[in-house]
PDB file of C-alpha atoms in Angstrom:
ATOM      1  CA  MET B 104      14.119 162.871  82.479  1.00  0.00           C
ATOM      2  CA  ALA B 105      16.427 163.749  85.338  1.00  0.00           C
ATOM      3  CA  ASP B 106      20.086 163.508  86.209  1.00  0.00           C
ATOM      4  CA  LEU B 107      20.825 160.715  88.654  1.00  0.00           C
ATOM      5  CA  VAL B 108      24.027 158.941  89.523  1.00  0.00           C
ATOM      6  CA  LEU B 109      24.075 155.598  87.723  1.00  0.00           C
ATOM      7  CA  GLY B 110      27.785 154.887  87.650  1.00  0.00           C
ATOM      8  CA  PRO B 111      30.111 153.371  90.229  1.00  0.00           C
ATOM      9  CA  THR B 112      31.313 156.783  91.428  1.00  0.00           C
ATOM     10  CA  PRO B 113      29.507 160.059  92.248  1.00  0.00           C
ATOM     11  CA  SER B 114      31.195 161.695  89.270  1.00  0.00           C
ATOM     12  CA  VAL B 115      29.351 159.490  86.782  1.00  0.00           C
ATOM     13  CA  ALA B 116      25.827 160.701  86.041  1.00  0.00           C
ATOM     14  CA  VAL B 117      23.404 160.137  83.186  1.00  0.00           C
ATOM     15  CA  GLU B 118      19.807 160.983  82.424  1.00  0.00           C
ATOM     16  CA  VAL B 119      17.159 158.337  82.965  1.00  0.00           C
ATOM     17  CA  PRO B 120      15.484 157.968  79.547  1.00  0.00           C
ATOM     18  CA  ALA B 121      11.822 158.902  79.250  1.00  0.00           C
ATOM     19  CA  HIS B 122      11.065 155.909  76.991  1.00  0.00           C
ATOM     20  CA  LEU B 123      11.188 153.577  80.009  1.00  0.00           C
ATOM     21  CA  ALA B 124       7.675 154.713  80.909  1.00  0.00           C
ATOM     22  CA  ALA B 125       6.336 152.912  77.836  1.00  0.00           C
ATOM     23  CA  LEU B 126       7.684 149.556  79.006  1.00  0.00           C
ATOM     24  CA  PRO B 127       5.835 147.107  81.258  1.00  0.00           C
ATOM     25  CA  LEU B 128       6.512 147.877  84.915  1.00  0.00           C
ATOM     26  CA  ASP B 129       8.577 144.741  85.465  1.00  0.00           C
ATOM     27  CA  ARG B 130      10.865 145.529  82.516  1.00  0.00           C
ATOM     28  CA  ARG B 131      11.879 149.056  83.500  1.00  0.00           C
ATOM     29  CA  LEU B 132      14.677 148.383  85.973  1.00  0.00           C
ATOM     30  CA  PRO B 133      16.406 145.805  83.717  1.00  0.00           C
ATOM     31  CA  ALA B 134      16.007 148.190  80.777  1.00  0.00           C
ATOM     32  CA  LEU B 135      17.508 151.004  82.835  1.00  0.00           C
ATOM     33  CA  ALA B 136      20.531 148.847  83.677  1.00  0.00           C
ATOM     34  CA  GLN B 137      20.988 147.850  80.045  1.00  0.00           C
ATOM     35  CA  TRP B 138      20.591 151.428  78.827  1.00  0.00           C
ATOM     36  CA  ALA B 139      22.982 152.845  81.424  1.00  0.00           C
ATOM     37  CA  GLY B 140      25.582 150.228  80.583  1.00  0.00           C
ATOM     38  CA  SER B 141      25.498 151.229  76.925  1.00  0.00           C
ATOM     39  CA  HIS B 142      25.907 154.965  77.609  1.00  0.00           C
ATOM     40  CA  GLY B 143      29.334 155.201  79.130  1.00  0.00           C
ATOM     41  CA  GLU B 144      32.683 153.545  79.478  1.00  0.00           C
ATOM     42  CA  TRP B 145      33.024 149.880  80.377  1.00  0.00           C
ATOM     43  CA  VAL B 146      32.627 149.358  84.123  1.00  0.00           C
ATOM     44  CA  GLY B 147      34.299 146.288  85.570  1.00  0.00           C
ATOM     45  CA  PRO B 148      32.349 143.786  87.680  1.00  0.00           C
ATOM     46  CA  ALA B 149      34.324 144.795  90.781  1.00  0.00           C
ATOM     47  CA  ALA B 150      32.390 148.074  90.698  1.00  0.00           C
ATOM     48  CA  ALA B 151      28.982 146.360  90.792  1.00  0.00           C
ATOM     49  CA  ALA B 152      28.151 147.647  94.275  1.00  0.00           C
ATOM     50  CA  GLY B 153      28.388 151.263  93.130  1.00  0.00           C
ATOM     51  CA  VAL B 154      26.406 150.478  90.005  1.00  0.00           C
ATOM     52  CA  ALA B 155      23.678 148.809  92.046  1.00  0.00           C
ATOM     53  CA  LYS B 156      23.491 151.798  94.369  1.00  0.00           C
ATOM     54  CA  GLY B 157      22.991 154.111  91.418  1.00  0.00           C
ATOM     55  CA  LEU B 158      20.331 151.877  89.883  1.00  0.00           C
ATOM     56  CA  LEU B 159      18.360 151.698  93.114  1.00  0.00           C
ATOM     57  CA  ARG B 160      18.560 155.458  93.498  1.00  0.00           C
ATOM     58  CA  ALA B 161      17.206 155.854  89.974  1.00  0.00           C
ATOM     59  CA  ALA B 162      14.617 153.066  90.253  1.00  0.00           C
ATOM     60  CA  PRO B 163      11.693 155.251  91.457  1.00  0.00           C
ATOM     61  CA  LEU B 164      12.244 157.585  88.516  1.00  0.00           C
ATOM     62  CA  ALA B 165      12.410 154.669  86.076  1.00  0.00           C
ATOM     63  CA  LEU B 166       9.297 153.068  87.568  1.00  0.00           C
ATOM     64  CA  ARG B 167       7.142 156.158  88.034  1.00  0.00           C
ATOM     65  CA  GLY B 168       8.858 159.064  86.314  1.00  0.00           C
ATOM     66  CA  ARG B 169       9.504 160.781  89.609  1.00  0.00           C
ATOM     67  CA  ALA B 170      12.372 160.556  92.067  1.00  0.00           C
ATOM     68  CA  ASP B 171      12.388 161.177  95.811  1.00  0.00           C
ATOM     69  CA  ARG B 172      16.097 161.257  96.529  1.00  0.00           C
ATOM     70  CA  ASP B 173      15.900 161.970 100.240  1.00  0.00           C
ATOM     71  CA  ARG B 174      13.424 159.292 101.249  1.00  0.00           C
ATOM     72  CA  PRO B 175      14.129 155.643 102.191  1.00  0.00           C
ATOM     73  CA  THR B 176      14.156 153.112  99.360  1.00  0.00           C
ATOM     74  CA  PRO B 177      11.122 151.064 100.567  1.00  0.00           C
ATOM     75  CA  GLU B 178       9.054 154.234 100.747  1.00  0.00           C
ATOM     76  CA  THR B 179       9.995 155.445  97.274  1.00  0.00           C
ATOM     77  CA  ILE B 180       9.643 152.015  95.674  1.00  0.00           C
ATOM     78  CA  PHE B 181       6.209 151.479  97.225  1.00  0.00           C
ATOM     79  CA  ALA B 182       5.011 154.865  95.957  1.00  0.00           C
ATOM     80  CA  ALA B 183       6.498 154.234  92.515  1.00  0.00           C
ATOM     81  CA  VAL B 184       4.749 150.878  92.141  1.00  0.00           C
ATOM     82  CA  ALA B 185       1.468 151.719  93.863  1.00  0.00           C
ATOM     83  CA  GLY B 186       1.055 155.216  92.471  1.00  0.00           C
ATOM     84  CA  ARG B 187       0.350 156.470  95.979  1.00  0.00           C
ATOM     85  CA  PRO B 188       2.288 156.904  99.215  1.00  0.00           C
ATOM     86  CA  GLY B 189       2.334 153.799 101.349  1.00  0.00           C
ATOM     87  CA  GLY B 190       1.127 153.784 104.920  1.00  0.00           C
ATOM     88  CA  PRO B 191       3.768 153.192 107.604  1.00  0.00           C
ATOM     89  CA  ARG B 192       2.817 149.534 108.019  1.00  0.00           C
ATOM     90  CA  GLU B 193       2.696 148.949 104.278  1.00  0.00           C
ATOM     91  CA  VAL B 194       6.156 150.457 103.878  1.00  0.00           C
ATOM     92  CA  ALA B 195       7.457 148.442 106.841  1.00  0.00           C
ATOM     93  CA  THR B 196       6.152 145.272 105.186  1.00  0.00           C
ATOM     94  CA  LEU B 197       7.864 146.162 101.925  1.00  0.00           C
ATOM     95  CA  ASN B 198      11.088 146.854 103.808  1.00  0.00           C
ATOM     96  CA  THR B 199      10.953 143.358 105.304  1.00  0.00           C
ATOM     97  CA  THR B 200      10.176 141.986 101.843  1.00  0.00           C
ATOM     98  CA  LEU B 201      13.131 143.661 100.157  1.00  0.00           C
ATOM     99  CA  VAL B 202      15.497 142.436 102.867  1.00  0.00           C
ATOM    100  CA  ALA B 203      14.123 138.897 102.525  1.00  0.00           C
ATOM    101  CA  LEU B 204      14.708 139.017  98.768  1.00  0.00           C
ATOM    102  CA  VAL B 205      18.344 140.166  98.897  1.00  0.00           C
ATOM    103  CA  ASP B 206      19.898 136.716  98.686  1.00  0.00           C
ATOM    104  CA  HIS B 207      18.986 133.042  98.612  1.00  0.00           C
ATOM    105  CA  GLY B 208      22.281 131.350  97.962  1.00  0.00           C
ATOM    106  CA  LEU B 209      23.285 130.271  94.459  1.00  0.00           C
ATOM    107  CA  ALA B 210      19.856 130.769  92.918  1.00  0.00           C
ATOM    108  CA  ALA B 211      19.644 130.728  89.119  1.00  0.00           C
ATOM    109  CA  SER B 212      19.798 134.519  88.812  1.00  0.00           C
ATOM    110  CA  VAL B 213      22.883 134.654  91.029  1.00  0.00           C
ATOM    111  CA  VAL B 214      24.629 131.959  88.994  1.00  0.00           C
ATOM    112  CA  ALA B 215      23.839 133.859  85.784  1.00  0.00           C
ATOM    113  CA  ALA B 216      25.295 137.071  87.190  1.00  0.00           C
ATOM    114  CA  ARG B 217      28.370 135.218  88.441  1.00  0.00           C
ATOM    115  CA  VAL B 218      28.917 133.552  85.073  1.00  0.00           C
ATOM    116  CA  ALA B 219      28.827 136.970  83.403  1.00  0.00           C
ATOM    117  CA  ALA B 220      31.263 138.334  85.996  1.00  0.00           C
ATOM    118  CA  SER B 221      33.510 135.320  85.472  1.00  0.00           C
ATOM    119  CA  ALA B 222      33.671 136.226  81.789  1.00  0.00           C
ATOM    120  CA  ARG B 223      34.488 139.806  82.900  1.00  0.00           C
ATOM    121  CA  ALA B 224      31.353 141.342  81.474  1.00  0.00           C
ATOM    122  CA  SER B 225      30.602 144.879  82.609  1.00  0.00           C
ATOM    123  CA  ALA B 226      28.958 145.355  85.987  1.00  0.00           C
ATOM    124  CA  TYR B 227      25.791 146.528  84.246  1.00  0.00           C
ATOM    125  CA  ASP B 228      25.669 143.474  81.999  1.00  0.00           C
ATOM    126  CA  CYS B 229      26.248 141.175  84.978  1.00  0.00           C
ATOM    127  CA  LEU B 230      23.159 142.631  86.648  1.00  0.00           C
ATOM    128  CA  VAL B 231      21.177 142.413  83.403  1.00  0.00           C
ATOM    129  CA  ALA B 232      22.096 138.714  83.177  1.00  0.00           C
ATOM    130  CA  GLY B 233      20.732 138.259  86.692  1.00  0.00           C
ATOM    131  CA  TYR B 234      17.549 140.189  85.903  1.00  0.00           C
ATOM    132  CA  ALA B 235      16.971 138.177  82.736  1.00  0.00           C
ATOM    133  CA  THR B 236      17.202 134.900  84.617  1.00  0.00           C
ATOM    134  CA  LEU B 237      15.101 136.264  87.461  1.00  0.00           C
ATOM    135  CA  SER B 238      12.259 136.840  84.980  1.00  0.00           C
ATOM    136  CA  GLY B 239      11.943 133.079  84.425  1.00  0.00           C
ATOM    137  CA  GLN B 240       8.564 131.531  85.170  1.00  0.00           C
ATOM    138  CA  LEU B 241      10.205 129.206  87.690  1.00  0.00           C
ATOM    139  CA  HIS B 242      12.091 132.016  89.436  1.00  0.00           C
ATOM    140  CA  GLY B 243      11.060 135.636  90.107  1.00  0.00           C
ATOM    141  CA  GLY B 244       8.571 135.531  87.260  1.00  0.00           C
ATOM    142  CA  ILE B 245       6.389 133.020  89.105  1.00  0.00           C
ATOM    143  CA  GLY B 246       4.771 135.884  90.991  1.00  0.00           C
ATOM    144  CA  ARG B 247       1.812 136.228  88.630  1.00  0.00           C
ATOM    145  CA  SER B 248       1.035 132.505  88.886  1.00  0.00           C
ATOM    146  CA  ALA B 249       1.158 132.659  92.684  1.00  0.00           C
ATOM    147  CA  LEU B 250      -1.100 135.699  92.590  1.00  0.00           C
ATOM    148  CA  ALA B 251      -3.601 133.861  90.388  1.00  0.00           C
ATOM    149  CA  ALA B 252      -3.590 130.881  92.763  1.00  0.00           C
ATOM    150  CA  LEU B 253      -4.344 133.125  95.726  1.00  0.00           C
ATOM    151  CA  ARG B 254      -6.881 135.237  93.888  1.00  0.00           C
ATOM    152  CA  ASP B 255      -8.730 132.443  92.113  1.00  0.00           C
ATOM    153  CA  GLY B 256      -7.978 129.418  94.286  1.00  0.00           C
ATOM    154  CA  PRO B 257      -5.721 126.376  93.716  1.00  0.00           C
ATOM    155  CA  PRO B 258      -6.337 123.647  91.107  1.00  0.00           C
ATOM    156  CA  ALA B 259      -9.094 121.169  91.902  1.00  0.00           C
ATOM    157  CA  ASP B 260      -6.545 118.352  92.128  1.00  0.00           C
ATOM    158  CA  PRO B 261      -5.026 118.658  95.623  1.00  0.00           C
ATOM    159  CA  SER B 262      -1.925 116.767  94.491  1.00  0.00           C
ATOM    160  CA  SER B 263      -1.045 119.418  91.898  1.00  0.00           C
ATOM    161  CA  PRO B 264       1.726 121.870  92.826  1.00  0.00           C
ATOM    162  CA  VAL B 265       0.324 125.288  93.678  1.00  0.00           C
ATOM    163  CA  PRO B 266       2.465 128.325  92.834  1.00  0.00           C
ATOM    164  CA  GLY B 267       3.223 130.239  96.000  1.00  0.00           C
ATOM    165  CA  PHE B 268       3.058 127.223  98.296  1.00  0.00           C
ATOM    166  CA  GLY B 269       5.806 124.813  99.298  1.00  0.00           C
ATOM    167  CA  HIS B 270       9.527 125.104  98.649  1.00  0.00           C
ATOM    168  CA  TRP B 271      11.998 122.286  98.091  1.00  0.00           C
ATOM    169  CA  ARG B 272      14.655 124.097 100.082  1.00  0.00           C
ATOM    170  CA  HIS B 273      12.334 124.870 102.989  1.00  0.00           C
ATOM    171  CA  PRO B 274      10.188 121.768 103.567  1.00  0.00           C
ATOM    172  CA  GLU B 275       9.251 123.002 107.048  1.00  0.00           C
ATOM    173  CA  GLY B 276       8.230 126.432 105.794  1.00  0.00           C
ATOM    174  CA  ASP B 277       9.892 129.383 104.081  1.00  0.00           C
ATOM    175  CA  PRO B 278      11.275 131.704 106.792  1.00  0.00           C
ATOM    176  CA  ARG B 279      11.262 134.596 104.336  1.00  0.00           C
ATOM    177  CA  ALA B 280       7.516 134.213 103.881  1.00  0.00           C
ATOM    178  CA  ASP B 281       6.988 133.935 107.624  1.00  0.00           C
ATOM    179  CA  ALA B 282       8.758 137.256 108.198  1.00  0.00           C
ATOM    180  CA  ILE B 283       6.778 139.038 105.474  1.00  0.00           C
ATOM    181  CA  LEU B 284       3.413 137.646 106.550  1.00  0.00           C
ATOM    182  CA  ALA B 285       4.035 138.576 110.184  1.00  0.00           C
ATOM    183  CA  ARG B 286       4.518 142.181 109.085  1.00  0.00           C
ATOM    184  CA  LEU B 287       1.604 142.048 106.652  1.00  0.00           C
ATOM    185  CA  ALA B 288      -0.736 140.915 109.426  1.00  0.00           C
ATOM    186  CA  LEU B 289      -0.390 144.407 110.922  1.00  0.00           C
ATOM    187  CA  VAL B 290      -1.650 146.109 107.747  1.00  0.00           C
ATOM    188  CA  ASP B 291      -5.317 147.101 107.677  1.00  0.00           C
ATOM    189  CA  GLY B 292      -7.383 144.847 105.444  1.00  0.00           C
ATOM    190  CA  SER B 293      -4.936 141.952 105.442  1.00  0.00           C
ATOM    191  CA  ALA B 294      -7.034 139.557 107.543  1.00  0.00           C
ATOM    192  CA  PRO B 295      -9.260 138.155 104.735  1.00  0.00           C
ATOM    193  CA  ILE B 296      -6.278 137.668 102.426  1.00  0.00           C
ATOM    194  CA  LEU B 297      -4.238 135.922 105.101  1.00  0.00           C
ATOM    195  CA  ALA B 298      -7.207 133.727 106.022  1.00  0.00           C
ATOM    196  CA  HIS B 299      -7.533 132.687 102.376  1.00  0.00           C
ATOM    197  CA  LEU B 300      -3.795 131.996 102.265  1.00  0.00           C
ATOM    198  CA  ASP B 301      -4.102 129.772 105.334  1.00  0.00           C
ATOM    199  CA  ALA B 302      -7.071 127.940 103.829  1.00  0.00           C
ATOM    200  CA  ILE B 303      -5.133 127.090 100.664  1.00  0.00           C
ATOM    201  CA  ALA B 304      -2.154 126.005 102.759  1.00  0.00           C
ATOM    202  CA  ALA B 305      -4.393 123.670 104.783  1.00  0.00           C
ATOM    203  CA  ARG B 306      -6.012 122.269 101.658  1.00  0.00           C
ATOM    204  CA  THR B 307      -2.727 121.600  99.872  1.00  0.00           C
ATOM    205  CA  ASP B 308      -0.685 120.732 102.962  1.00  0.00           C
ATOM    206  CA  ARG B 309       1.960 123.175 101.737  1.00  0.00           C
ATOM    207  CA  ARG B 310       2.912 126.307 103.618  1.00  0.00           C
ATOM    208  CA  PRO B 311       3.184 129.635 101.771  1.00  0.00           C
ATOM    209  CA  ASN B 312       6.570 130.402 100.282  1.00  0.00           C
ATOM    210  CA  ILE B 313       7.935 133.829  99.489  1.00  0.00           C
ATOM    211  CA  ASP B 314       5.932 133.990  96.239  1.00  0.00           C
ATOM    212  CA  GLY B 315       2.721 133.352  98.165  1.00  0.00           C
ATOM    213  CA  ALA B 316       3.708 136.063 100.633  1.00  0.00           C
ATOM    214  CA  LEU B 317       4.310 138.493  97.774  1.00  0.00           C
ATOM    215  CA  ALA B 318       0.890 137.631  96.345  1.00  0.00           C
ATOM    216  CA  ALA B 319      -0.714 138.363  99.711  1.00  0.00           C
ATOM    217  CA  LEU B 320       1.116 141.691  99.870  1.00  0.00           C
ATOM    218  CA  ILE B 321      -0.082 142.649  96.387  1.00  0.00           C
ATOM    219  CA  LEU B 322      -3.725 141.820  97.111  1.00  0.00           C
ATOM    220  CA  THR B 323      -3.740 143.482 100.522  1.00  0.00           C
ATOM    221  CA  CYS B 324      -2.199 146.718  99.261  1.00  0.00           C
ATOM    222  CA  ASP B 325      -3.973 146.690  95.868  1.00  0.00           C
ATOM    223  CA  LEU B 326      -0.748 146.740  93.885  1.00  0.00           C
ATOM    224  CA  PRO B 327      -0.230 145.938  90.183  1.00  0.00           C
ATOM    225  CA  ASP B 328       0.242 142.280  89.293  1.00  0.00           C
ATOM    226  CA  ALA B 329       3.803 143.030  88.143  1.00  0.00           C
ATOM    227  CA  ALA B 330       4.771 144.291  91.601  1.00  0.00           C
ATOM    228  CA  ALA B 331       6.070 140.889  92.744  1.00  0.00           C
ATOM    229  CA  GLU B 332       8.777 140.769  90.080  1.00  0.00           C
ATOM    230  CA  VAL B 333       9.636 144.438  90.593  1.00  0.00           C
ATOM    231  CA  PHE B 334      10.155 143.859  94.314  1.00  0.00           C
ATOM    232  CA  PHE B 335      12.228 140.784  93.502  1.00  0.00           C
ATOM    233  CA  GLN B 336      14.400 142.841  91.147  1.00  0.00           C
ATOM    234  CA  VAL B 337      14.896 145.670  93.641  1.00  0.00           C
ATOM    235  CA  GLY B 338      15.688 143.399  96.573  1.00  0.00           C
ATOM    236  CA  ARG B 339      17.893 141.019  94.622  1.00  0.00           C
ATOM    237  CA  THR B 340      19.887 143.854  93.020  1.00  0.00           C
ATOM    238  CA  VAL B 341      21.868 144.190  96.244  1.00  0.00           C
ATOM    239  CA  GLY B 342      22.579 140.471  96.452  1.00  0.00           C
ATOM    240  CA  LEU B 343      23.463 140.187  92.770  1.00  0.00           C
ATOM    241  CA  ALA B 344      25.933 143.044  93.105  1.00  0.00           C
ATOM    242  CA  ALA B 345      27.595 141.420  96.107  1.00  0.00           C
ATOM    243  CA  HIS B 346      27.996 138.137  94.227  1.00  0.00           C
ATOM    244  CA  VAL B 347      29.361 139.936  91.156  1.00  0.00           C
ATOM    245  CA  VAL B 348      31.947 141.785  93.243  1.00  0.00           C
ATOM    246  CA  GLU B 349      32.942 138.531  94.928  1.00  0.00           C
ATOM    247  CA  GLU B 350      33.187 136.700  91.605  1.00  0.00           C
ATOM    248  CA  SER B 351      35.384 139.440  90.155  1.00  0.00           C
ATOM    249  CA  ALA B 352      38.130 138.374  92.582  1.00  0.00           C
ATOM    250  CA  GLU B 353      38.016 134.746  91.421  1.00  0.00           C
ATOM    251  CA  ASP B 354      39.878 133.214  88.486  1.00  0.00           C
ATOM    252  CA  PRO B 355      38.110 134.151  85.230  1.00  0.00           C
ATOM    253  CA  LEU B 356      35.968 131.672  83.329  1.00  0.00           C
ATOM    254  CA  ARG B 357      35.896 129.238  86.233  1.00  0.00           C
ATOM    255  CA  TRP B 358      32.221 128.470  85.507  1.00  0.00           C
ATOM    256  CA  ARG B 359      33.019 126.806  82.195  1.00  0.00           C
ATOM    257  CA  ALA B 360      31.217 123.465  82.092  1.00  0.00           C
ATOM    258  CA  THR B 361      32.661 120.202  80.827  1.00  0.00           C
ATOM    259  CA  ASP B 362      30.828 117.605  78.787  1.00  0.00           C
ATOM    260  CA  PRO B 363      30.457 114.493  80.993  1.00  0.00           C
ATOM    261  CA  THR B 364      29.943 112.309  77.902  1.00  0.00           C
ATOM    262  CA  ALA B 365      33.144 113.458  76.177  1.00  0.00           C
TER     263      ALA B 365
END
């Protein structure tokens, strides 16, 4: 364990618990947020930016049990997930990936975090609500399915949806995936993976989306299968925090739904 700032101000510090190492890799950052939120005073959603900064600073320690405070976030996150230092081009690709994952409008995880902020939940709990929704198999949790499709090939039926390919919001192609894959093409050993990605895209007539790009990154850099969701969590933490801060200035409980049949 080590002391790292997890609160909204530099004066708030807690120890990252050692038990996180026993959790699956993609559950450690959400567990850290939940644990930190339960070991201190209530922190309002307006302070979510400071909370997010502390969580990201502590993330390498939570993921790997070791912190590198003075190194850039993409470098420390890559090393924490891969168990080895990343090469310059690998780290540059992850940097592009994390930026691409920051925000995507009112995605389900963002709505969940905003609903929690609207109810004036703590900043930590708002982020946990976002992480929980992000884990859904149709959201950030789809990474393993996209990885399987790239690793093993798409279903025999060409009309079946293939995880990692096509996106309803980007019918002409996912610009986030394009940015990641352009960077990944510069990484040694990426050519066979990218060729396979292109072959599936041609067969299905669906271009890779960000989940397909994450799968290509994982296979090229020999990362754990859970890496896609971890990268999603790290990148989206910044965006979730921004939405939570913004929501904290709105009227409370404005997300309350009405029954259209009533």
